[in-house]
XYZ file of C-alpha atoms in Angstrom:
622
model
C 42.552 20.380 -11.052
C 38.785 19.864 -11.204
C 37.187 19.300 -14.555
C 35.408 22.220 -16.173
C 31.644 22.076 -16.067
C 30.160 21.159 -19.430
C 27.462 23.699 -20.383
C 24.062 22.241 -21.189
C 21.125 23.960 -22.848
C 18.032 24.530 -20.714
C 15.828 22.708 -23.216
C 18.094 19.668 -23.068
C 17.961 19.680 -19.270
C 14.156 19.716 -19.327
C 13.993 16.845 -21.813
C 16.401 14.742 -19.730
C 14.397 15.555 -16.613
C 11.142 14.401 -18.203
C 12.790 11.220 -19.472
C 14.108 10.314 -16.022
C 10.682 10.756 -14.448
C 9.003 8.747 -17.187
C 11.472 5.936 -16.520
C 10.762 6.126 -12.778
C 7.005 5.908 -13.374
C 7.531 2.958 -15.706
C 6.038 4.706 -18.758
C 9.094 4.119 -20.944
C 11.899 1.605 -20.957
C 15.256 2.800 -19.593
C 17.920 3.429 -22.245
C 20.859 1.012 -22.417
C 23.679 1.872 -20.102
C 26.760 3.441 -21.649
C 29.943 2.203 -20.036
C 32.072 5.033 -18.765
C 35.771 5.384 -19.343
C 37.646 2.544 -17.773
C 39.645 3.554 -14.785
C 40.265 2.653 -11.224
C 37.385 3.706 -9.047
C 38.066 5.578 -5.877
C 37.663 3.673 -2.636
C 35.243 6.400 -1.577
C 32.816 5.575 -4.385
C 30.038 3.347 -3.115
C 27.963 1.277 -5.505
C 25.953 -1.876 -5.255
C 27.585 -5.056 -6.533
C 26.442 -6.113 -9.979
C 24.758 -9.252 -8.635
C 22.746 -7.203 -6.119
C 21.683 -4.728 -8.808
C 20.477 -7.484 -11.108
C 18.638 -9.166 -8.242
C 16.902 -5.913 -7.302
C 15.851 -5.317 -10.901
C 14.363 -8.805 -11.073
C 12.296 -8.082 -7.974
C 10.944 -4.785 -9.283
C 7.152 -5.006 -9.297
C 5.452 -4.843 -12.688
C 2.031 -3.290 -13.328
C -0.056 -2.378 -16.343
C -0.098 1.169 -17.715
C -3.239 3.269 -17.867
C -4.279 4.271 -21.404
C -3.901 7.889 -22.463
C -7.628 8.167 -23.199
C -8.440 7.317 -19.582
C -6.012 9.953 -18.294
C -7.502 12.633 -20.539
C -11.074 11.699 -19.634
C -10.472 11.691 -15.890
C -8.616 15.017 -16.071
C -11.559 16.616 -17.875
C -14.133 15.128 -15.494
C -12.195 16.254 -12.434
C -12.884 19.856 -13.448
C -16.638 19.400 -13.915
C -17.864 16.722 -11.495
C -19.146 18.319 -8.290
C -18.072 16.566 -5.105
C -20.979 15.423 -2.909
C -21.296 17.589 0.181
C -22.149 16.486 2.775
C -20.479 13.146 2.135
C -23.036 10.294 1.924
C -22.886 7.830 4.800
C -22.556 4.952 2.326
C -19.149 6.279 1.236
C -17.824 5.550 4.740
C -18.440 1.809 4.345
C -15.981 -0.459 2.546
C -17.927 -2.765 0.254
C -17.189 -6.469 -0.039
C -16.405 -7.411 -3.661
C -16.220 -11.138 -3.055
C -19.603 -11.817 -4.672
C -18.654 -10.201 -7.971
C -20.445 -11.899 -10.843
C -17.571 -11.770 -13.353
C -15.568 -14.554 -11.711
C -13.147 -15.334 -8.913
C -9.570 -14.139 -8.850
C -6.828 -16.354 -7.477
C -3.148 -16.303 -6.572
C -0.719 -18.320 -8.698
C 0.132 -21.713 -7.222
C 3.616 -23.145 -7.440
C 3.576 -26.345 -9.535
C 4.675 -29.621 -7.892
C 8.439 -30.131 -7.763
C 11.013 -32.554 -6.388
C 14.735 -32.607 -5.721
C 15.441 -34.604 -8.885
C 14.366 -31.698 -11.105
C 17.004 -29.381 -12.497
C 16.841 -25.635 -12.062
C 15.854 -25.078 -15.689
C 13.073 -27.655 -15.504
C 11.729 -26.120 -12.325
C 11.798 -22.553 -13.668
C 10.239 -23.594 -16.985
C 7.346 -25.304 -15.203
C 6.799 -22.299 -12.934
C 6.854 -19.836 -15.822
C 4.391 -21.920 -17.820
C 1.899 -22.087 -14.948
C 2.383 -18.400 -14.155
C 1.762 -17.327 -17.762
C -1.523 -19.249 -17.855
C -2.583 -17.666 -14.575
C -1.633 -14.194 -15.838
C -3.715 -14.557 -19.012
C -6.691 -15.838 -17.031
C -6.459 -13.004 -14.512
C -6.167 -10.368 -17.239
C -9.299 -11.733 -18.880
C -11.245 -11.547 -15.595
C -10.062 -8.010 -14.918
C -11.057 -6.919 -18.430
C -14.471 -8.487 -17.921
C -14.790 -6.635 -14.624
C -13.937 -3.326 -16.316
C -16.401 -3.912 -19.152
C -19.185 -4.702 -16.682
C -18.957 -1.146 -15.306
C -19.429 0.490 -18.687
C -22.975 1.718 -19.163
C -24.539 1.548 -22.602
C -24.504 5.008 -24.122
C -27.945 6.252 -25.213
C -27.803 8.901 -27.962
C -29.486 12.183 -27.086
C -30.497 13.127 -30.657
C -32.764 11.063 -32.912
C -31.380 12.372 -36.199
C -29.736 9.382 -37.958
C -27.616 11.704 -40.111
C -25.868 13.249 -37.107
C -23.412 11.300 -34.955
C -24.889 10.344 -31.597
C -23.807 12.584 -28.747
C -23.240 10.817 -25.446
C -24.976 12.156 -22.352
C -22.875 14.121 -19.863
C -20.900 11.935 -17.494
C -22.043 11.878 -13.875
C -19.226 9.773 -12.401
C -15.620 8.871 -12.983
C -15.003 5.851 -15.221
C -13.873 2.706 -13.474
C -10.118 2.325 -13.574
C -8.256 -0.937 -13.779
C -6.980 -2.818 -10.760
C -3.298 -3.418 -10.130
C -1.784 -6.720 -9.089
C 1.708 -8.188 -9.063
C 2.812 -9.352 -12.527
C 6.424 -10.307 -11.759
C 6.988 -14.023 -11.196
C 10.169 -13.325 -9.218
C 8.156 -11.542 -6.528
C 5.621 -14.386 -6.394
C 8.479 -16.846 -5.935
C 9.306 -15.061 -2.686
C 5.779 -15.754 -1.427
C 5.922 -19.375 -2.553
C 9.093 -20.025 -0.582
C 7.853 -18.257 2.562
C 4.612 -20.232 2.635
C 6.516 -23.483 2.046
C 8.948 -23.124 4.936
C 6.482 -21.590 7.433
C 4.245 -23.698 9.652
C 2.237 -20.649 10.835
C 1.411 -17.657 8.631
C 0.717 -14.169 9.978
C -1.416 -12.209 7.498
C -1.096 -8.517 8.263
C -4.147 -6.352 7.542
C -4.322 -2.576 7.690
C -7.144 -1.882 10.159
C -8.211 1.136 8.078
C -9.414 -1.186 5.261
C -8.854 -4.868 6.168
C -10.895 -6.282 3.275
C -8.483 -4.733 0.803
C -5.583 -6.627 2.393
C -7.348 -9.975 2.781
C -9.017 -10.536 -0.612
C -10.642 -13.850 -1.580
C -7.596 -14.722 -3.679
C -5.287 -14.658 -0.640
C -7.860 -16.350 1.597
C -8.139 -19.257 -0.851
C -4.372 -19.466 -1.307
C -3.841 -19.854 2.474
C -6.836 -22.116 3.085
C -4.584 -25.158 3.673
C -2.175 -23.326 5.996
C -2.626 -22.328 9.614
C -2.738 -18.553 9.542
C -3.599 -15.702 11.877
C -5.048 -12.333 10.882
C -3.121 -9.449 12.457
C -4.774 -6.023 12.421
C -2.084 -3.330 12.289
C -2.302 0.447 12.799
C -5.134 0.049 15.304
C -4.090 3.309 16.954
C -4.982 5.136 13.724
C -8.332 3.460 13.049
C -9.568 3.844 16.615
C -11.168 1.327 18.996
C -14.705 1.574 17.564
C -13.748 0.744 13.998
C -11.278 -1.935 15.100
C -13.956 -3.630 17.211
C -16.433 -3.466 14.319
C -13.915 -4.957 11.891
C -12.976 -7.695 14.355
C -16.606 -8.740 14.726
C -17.111 -8.711 10.967
C -13.997 -10.793 10.260
C -14.895 -13.261 13.026
C -18.320 -13.766 11.461
C -16.880 -14.168 7.969
C -13.910 -16.358 8.931
C -14.925 -18.147 12.138
C -12.000 -20.603 12.091
C -9.279 -17.944 11.780
C -7.873 -16.166 14.821
C -7.636 -12.366 14.852
C -5.295 -10.236 16.951
C -4.391 -6.535 17.132
C -0.961 -4.899 17.303
C 0.591 -1.470 17.690
C 4.148 -1.261 16.437
C 5.289 2.127 17.741
C 5.346 4.058 20.991
C 5.681 7.821 21.116
C 8.970 9.066 22.518
C 9.042 11.831 25.103
C 9.116 15.271 23.516
C 12.431 17.024 24.008
C 13.899 20.376 23.081
C 16.340 18.687 20.704
C 13.501 17.754 18.347
C 11.748 21.111 18.792
C 8.501 19.525 19.947
C 8.150 17.204 16.946
C 6.942 13.661 17.500
C 9.374 10.758 17.567
C 8.474 7.067 17.803
C 10.335 3.938 18.812
C 9.457 0.357 17.837
C 7.503 -1.056 20.755
C 4.763 -3.641 21.247
C 2.768 -3.002 24.448
C 2.723 -5.840 26.968
C -0.994 -6.514 26.494
C -0.567 -6.890 22.727
C 2.593 -8.972 23.165
C 0.909 -11.339 25.620
C -2.062 -11.852 23.312
C 0.253 -12.274 20.313
C 2.384 -14.991 21.929
C -0.661 -16.691 23.429
C -2.304 -16.966 20.010
C 0.858 -18.445 18.513
C 0.961 -20.975 21.332
C -2.668 -21.978 20.742
C -2.126 -22.475 17.012
C 1.055 -24.436 17.709
C -0.912 -26.744 20.021
C -3.488 -27.319 17.270
C -0.746 -28.354 14.834
C 0.441 -30.995 17.286
C -2.958 -32.710 17.079
C -3.613 -35.085 14.151
C -6.332 -34.035 11.692
C -9.744 -35.693 11.714
C -9.048 -37.904 8.694
C -6.003 -39.305 10.472
C -7.830 -39.857 13.757
C -10.492 -41.926 11.998
C -7.838 -44.244 10.493
C -5.926 -46.257 13.145
C -3.207 -47.317 10.703
C -2.446 -43.746 9.685
C -2.696 -42.557 13.267
C -0.076 -45.090 14.331
C 2.549 -43.714 11.942
C 1.501 -40.043 12.071
C 4.064 -37.526 13.324
C 3.570 -33.754 13.551
C 5.628 -31.827 10.997
C 6.446 -29.105 13.476
C 8.818 -28.625 16.376
C 7.085 -30.030 19.427
C 8.887 -28.399 22.372
C 8.871 -24.595 22.481
C 9.868 -22.445 25.463
C 7.060 -19.906 25.214
C 8.232 -17.974 28.271
C 11.492 -17.284 26.476
C 9.535 -16.165 23.406
C 7.461 -13.775 25.504
C 10.521 -12.209 27.123
C 12.793 -12.180 24.046
C 13.629 -8.622 22.999
C 16.607 -6.345 22.666
C 19.897 -6.646 20.822
C 20.214 -10.413 21.277
C 17.177 -11.218 19.121
C 16.475 -10.616 15.468
C 19.746 -12.080 14.217
C 19.810 -13.650 10.761
C 21.653 -16.921 11.446
C 22.759 -19.055 8.516
C 21.613 -16.661 5.801
C 18.881 -17.636 3.367
C 16.988 -20.863 3.872
C 17.631 -23.599 1.319
C 15.493 -26.736 1.079
C 17.202 -29.947 2.119
C 16.125 -33.314 0.830
C 14.587 -35.455 3.568
C 13.912 -32.575 5.974
C 10.140 -32.949 5.534
C 10.234 -36.356 7.224
C 12.211 -35.332 10.316
C 11.107 -32.993 13.075
C 12.083 -29.397 12.183
C 14.717 -27.681 14.263
C 12.737 -24.451 14.448
C 9.193 -23.195 14.484
C 8.941 -20.992 11.374
C 6.423 -18.143 11.440
C 5.926 -16.283 8.150
C 4.726 -12.690 7.768
C 2.665 -12.099 4.617
C 0.837 -9.017 3.424
C 0.576 -6.284 0.844
C 3.151 -3.462 0.604
C 3.313 -0.867 3.362
C 1.038 -2.811 5.718
C 3.601 -2.926 8.519
C 5.394 -6.278 8.349
C 8.876 -4.920 9.001
C 7.533 -2.541 11.649
C 5.952 -5.461 13.498
C 9.275 -7.321 13.471
C 11.050 -4.343 15.008
C 8.294 -4.022 17.618
C 8.586 -7.700 18.550
C 12.362 -7.394 18.882
C 12.091 -4.088 20.729
C 14.812 -2.509 18.610
C 15.603 -1.601 15.001
C 16.543 -4.806 13.209
C 14.792 -4.436 9.853
C 14.755 -1.470 7.515
C 11.438 0.380 7.571
C 10.115 2.780 4.958
C 6.844 4.456 4.075
C 7.692 3.782 0.435
C 5.918 0.552 -0.612
C 8.270 -2.248 -1.570
C 11.186 -1.466 0.742
C 11.641 -5.181 1.521
C 12.975 -6.831 -1.653
C 13.885 -10.354 -0.484
C 12.341 -12.503 2.194
C 14.330 -12.266 5.420
C 14.833 -14.884 8.126
C 15.385 -13.632 11.669
C 15.520 -15.639 14.864
C 13.185 -14.558 17.644
C 14.637 -17.195 19.955
C 16.826 -20.232 19.368
C 13.624 -22.215 18.659
C 11.431 -19.718 16.787
C 12.344 -17.917 13.588
C 10.381 -15.264 11.751
C 10.308 -15.036 7.951
C 9.474 -11.602 6.523
C 8.016 -11.823 3.002
C 8.157 -8.865 0.594
C 4.825 -7.158 0.055
C 2.752 -8.275 -2.917
C -0.226 -6.505 -4.469
C -2.791 -9.294 -4.428
C -5.392 -9.739 -7.188
C -8.647 -8.130 -6.122
C -11.597 -6.389 -7.728
C -10.840 -2.932 -6.351
C -10.071 0.206 -8.396
C -6.621 1.664 -8.629
C -7.712 4.774 -6.701
C -8.534 2.699 -3.621
C -5.163 0.977 -3.814
C -3.414 4.353 -4.000
C -5.390 5.703 -1.029
C -4.410 2.736 1.144
C -0.720 3.166 0.305
C 0.007 -0.189 -1.357
C 1.062 1.513 -4.610
C 4.036 3.875 -4.951
C 2.816 7.420 -5.491
C 5.583 8.086 -8.037
C 4.120 5.472 -10.388
C 0.535 6.763 -10.259
C -0.209 8.685 -13.428
C -3.885 9.465 -12.839
C -3.580 11.938 -9.960
C -6.898 13.812 -10.573
C -9.009 10.633 -10.446
C -7.300 9.580 -7.197
C -7.996 12.972 -5.628
C -11.616 12.797 -6.785
C -11.960 9.327 -5.248
C -10.443 10.513 -1.968
C -12.564 13.687 -1.914
C -15.725 11.610 -2.216
C -14.796 9.940 1.082
C -12.913 12.668 2.956
C -13.698 16.410 3.119
C -10.215 17.397 2.007
C -11.111 21.079 2.008
C -11.835 20.806 5.753
C -8.924 18.466 6.475
C -6.374 20.923 5.066
C -8.383 24.113 5.861
C -8.510 25.176 2.219
C -10.128 28.287 0.780
C -12.026 27.886 -2.472
C -9.991 29.252 -5.409
C -13.127 30.715 -7.046
C -15.508 31.657 -4.236
C -18.956 33.026 -5.137
C -19.515 36.764 -4.962
C -20.727 38.113 -1.625
C -24.477 37.893 -1.408
C -26.282 41.192 -1.211
C -29.840 41.110 -0.054
C -32.277 42.532 -2.591
C -34.705 44.821 -0.762
C -36.971 45.384 -3.740
C -40.565 44.222 -3.610
C -41.134 41.097 -5.667
C -44.519 39.874 -6.820
C -43.311 36.275 -7.072
C -41.501 35.213 -3.869
C -39.937 32.231 -5.665
C -37.889 34.580 -7.840
C -36.204 36.187 -4.857
C -32.381 35.663 -5.110
C -30.783 33.246 -2.701
C -27.090 32.944 -1.744
C -25.089 30.430 -3.774
C -23.439 27.549 -1.983
C -19.753 26.757 -2.467
C -19.232 23.734 -4.701
C -15.945 21.857 -4.905
C -14.367 19.766 -7.637
C -11.182 17.718 -7.529
C -9.309 20.397 -9.473
C -10.557 23.021 -7.008
C -9.076 20.995 -4.161
C -5.747 20.646 -5.966
C -5.652 24.333 -6.880
C -6.520 25.468 -3.371
C -3.872 23.197 -1.854
C -1.209 24.453 -4.260
C -2.142 28.072 -3.538
C -2.046 27.421 0.196
C 1.458 25.947 -0.106
C 2.646 28.581 -2.576
C 3.488 26.053 -5.285
C 3.357 27.547 -8.773
C 4.760 26.550 -12.135
C 7.904 28.257 -13.352
C 6.728 29.466 -16.738
C 3.226 30.861 -16.187
C 3.082 31.003 -12.405
C -0.053 28.849 -12.235
C -0.823 26.589 -9.247
C 1.178 23.371 -9.542
C -1.690 20.892 -9.190
C 0.464 17.838 -9.913
C 2.748 18.586 -7.023
C -0.286 19.281 -4.843
C -1.910 15.966 -5.777
C 1.312 14.106 -5.096
C 1.548 15.682 -1.640
C -2.102 14.968 -0.753
C -1.841 11.317 -1.743
C 1.336 10.896 0.299
C -0.281 12.509 3.318
C -3.290 10.189 3.131
C -1.309 7.024 2.389
C 1.242 7.680 5.146
C -1.489 8.110 7.805
C -0.588 11.717 8.558
C -4.331 12.242 8.180
C -6.258 9.701 10.229
C -8.978 7.873 8.305
C -10.588 4.444 8.324
C -13.550 2.683 6.711
C -16.402 0.957 8.469
C -17.126 -2.710 7.695
C -20.026 -3.795 5.459
C -23.508 -4.014 6.973
C -22.750 -1.125 9.347
C -25.765 0.882 10.505
C -25.357 4.195 8.670
C -27.607 6.048 11.107
C -24.721 6.207 13.600
C -22.212 7.599 11.097
C -21.258 11.227 10.643
C -22.179 12.486 7.147
C -19.840 15.468 7.397
C -16.607 13.568 7.995
C -16.884 10.459 5.827
C -13.959 8.170 6.639
C -11.989 11.046 8.161
C -11.163 10.795 11.874
C -10.669 14.394 13.084
C -7.718 14.996 15.355
C -7.734 16.711 18.703
C -6.248 20.166 19.061
C -3.026 18.708 20.479
C -2.770 16.277 17.597
C -3.386 19.037 15.082
C -0.636 21.137 16.629
C 1.822 18.259 16.515
C 0.762 17.477 12.939
C 1.396 21.076 11.859
C 4.796 21.002 13.528
C 5.617 17.816 11.640
C 4.564 19.349 8.329
C 6.530 22.544 8.887
C 9.685 20.669 9.830
C 10.531 19.862 6.198
C 12.335 16.668 7.101
C 12.473 13.910 4.493
C 14.078 11.130 6.552
C 13.524 10.165 10.170
C 16.883 8.929 11.366
C 15.303 7.375 14.443
C 13.406 4.844 12.356
C 16.335 3.755 10.226
C 19.293 3.400 12.532
C 20.470 0.157 10.936
C 19.895 1.116 7.301
C 22.797 1.661 4.971
C 22.993 4.754 2.746
C 21.371 3.853 -0.538
C 19.964 5.863 -3.419
C 16.347 6.616 -2.673
C 13.862 5.283 -5.198
C 11.343 7.959 -4.463
C 11.973 11.400 -3.023
C 9.409 13.474 -1.230
C 7.845 15.900 -3.663
C 7.113 18.547 -1.088
C 8.516 20.067 2.026
C 6.078 18.390 4.387
C 6.210 14.824 3.002
C 8.210 12.675 5.381
C 9.522 9.455 3.845
C 10.906 6.996 6.377
C 13.850 5.114 4.929
C 16.058 6.101 2.052
C 16.802 2.665 0.650
C 16.213 1.520 -2.879
C 12.812 -0.134 -3.200
C 11.476 -2.710 -5.597
C 9.300 -0.136 -7.344
C 12.132 2.037 -8.694
C 14.935 1.528 -11.163
C 18.299 1.649 -9.433
C 19.774 3.622 -12.287
C 17.158 6.396 -12.088
C 17.774 9.582 -10.176
C 15.038 10.434 -7.692
C 13.653 13.885 -8.323
C 10.532 15.843 -7.503
C 7.808 16.475 -10.107
C 8.788 19.174 -12.537
C 6.971 22.458 -12.472
C 7.755 22.942 -16.149
C 6.381 19.497 -16.914
C 3.219 20.315 -15.022
C 2.804 23.511 -16.979
C 3.358 21.807 -20.351
C 0.886 19.066 -19.479
C -1.667 21.597 -18.359
C -1.372 23.315 -21.749
């Protein structure tokens, strides 16, 4: 006989709902688990082993929390700051922050170690070095934030009255996020140690964000290749401009382009909606393998300091596998490749002196840049779980391309960089569920994209219809003129919520939090095409009306509308090999498509994934 349902008060349900979402955002610590009544679990109950749960919790990314004063200030400014229309051409250019005067950020370096050290000694040394790096980085970030604060000049001269600050004309600078969990950095340390060639994946929409000076310095002693992903979204003009800029800035580093998906033929089964399969076109594959072969040949040559010393040259041996069948690498694809042989890689004493058995190629990059998608495209089939939720990959994975070449997929890390949080959210390297300052992110995006035109929004408070005054005026300058429509970030959110029919439960007001969540997902997941131009671009050739937005064709718009109206949350075609896991982040709207339902590093495994509460939105609005 089934158990009777225990009645729960509505107020209690709302409080529990708010607590679960606060835990998912990372605002509060999760309560201690209460062990349930002991009993034999059914064989149908599926749960992760305890060791896997603990390992996933250790690899959960850690970030700082925004202060409440910043959230209140940005919410107030989002209702008053008028968005620039038309968008200035300068907003379409991604600025280079390398020459910032406050200092230089860096990635933490793993301290020297040897096989005689115990595990505790090794971990203690790593934690000590990491803590020093964390304190130094926090100090630089704080200095960078303080540099943006303008000295407030009082408007009144009366010393008895408190000075009143002038009205704000721009959003305050937010902090920048970077990885603060040493366990995630340890994944990068191991991947860079075992890999002879590093592939650094850059989103072609904003490559500078994904290749900051901190990462460039960290990889300066390793042979690495820059791989521009999502080139089909950015377009050939922007990709060519970024390639030229990166070649001029990093002349010794090779740059290649990739596309990881091919559109499947439209069929009646999918009702005209787009479907994609992992595929790397032959031209991209040939260039990819050729570049690897060229870098491999360079590693077989002794460095200049060895060539100048005959004694060292006599005993020098390349620390890389010498013989590689590159034809087999070029033709390797299908079910026979991408197999994880031997499990995780463990260091073996003395292996650095002998010739390696394999050529190890590591894939490094920030979250959601396309590392796992590139692996599936190289293999020509689904071998690695793919998700639009940042942080799907939790551990580094080793997969064999051929019997001589293995690929090492590193989890995505948010690298230290002097960029605001809003830019990181727009590019999709931060999980939307953990972003608390939605209005400031929408304001930042609206300054660079005409969101009202992208989503075909109607202003929630349009001006009254202009009626021509036919009276005779002595002063022509006093003749009334029609008022132009002015948008704010809150206007965009309200119009989007009204267009979707999303209202709060209590007062029936537009649910702007749900609208902001949906807009950010749409922009981060590339369902709206956009891309920046590189620095030093001639602004005379840019379109002031579009900003970074790349308008779609009519066919693309039709397919995009079909995709939005489908209401699907998971694309089964992208995750054929994934196991059913509890999703760390559900789509908050009908049209948000999240590829992959696995538990990511950015969510607590014990939290239930739910959409933003309408009641919570209403209470916060009050």
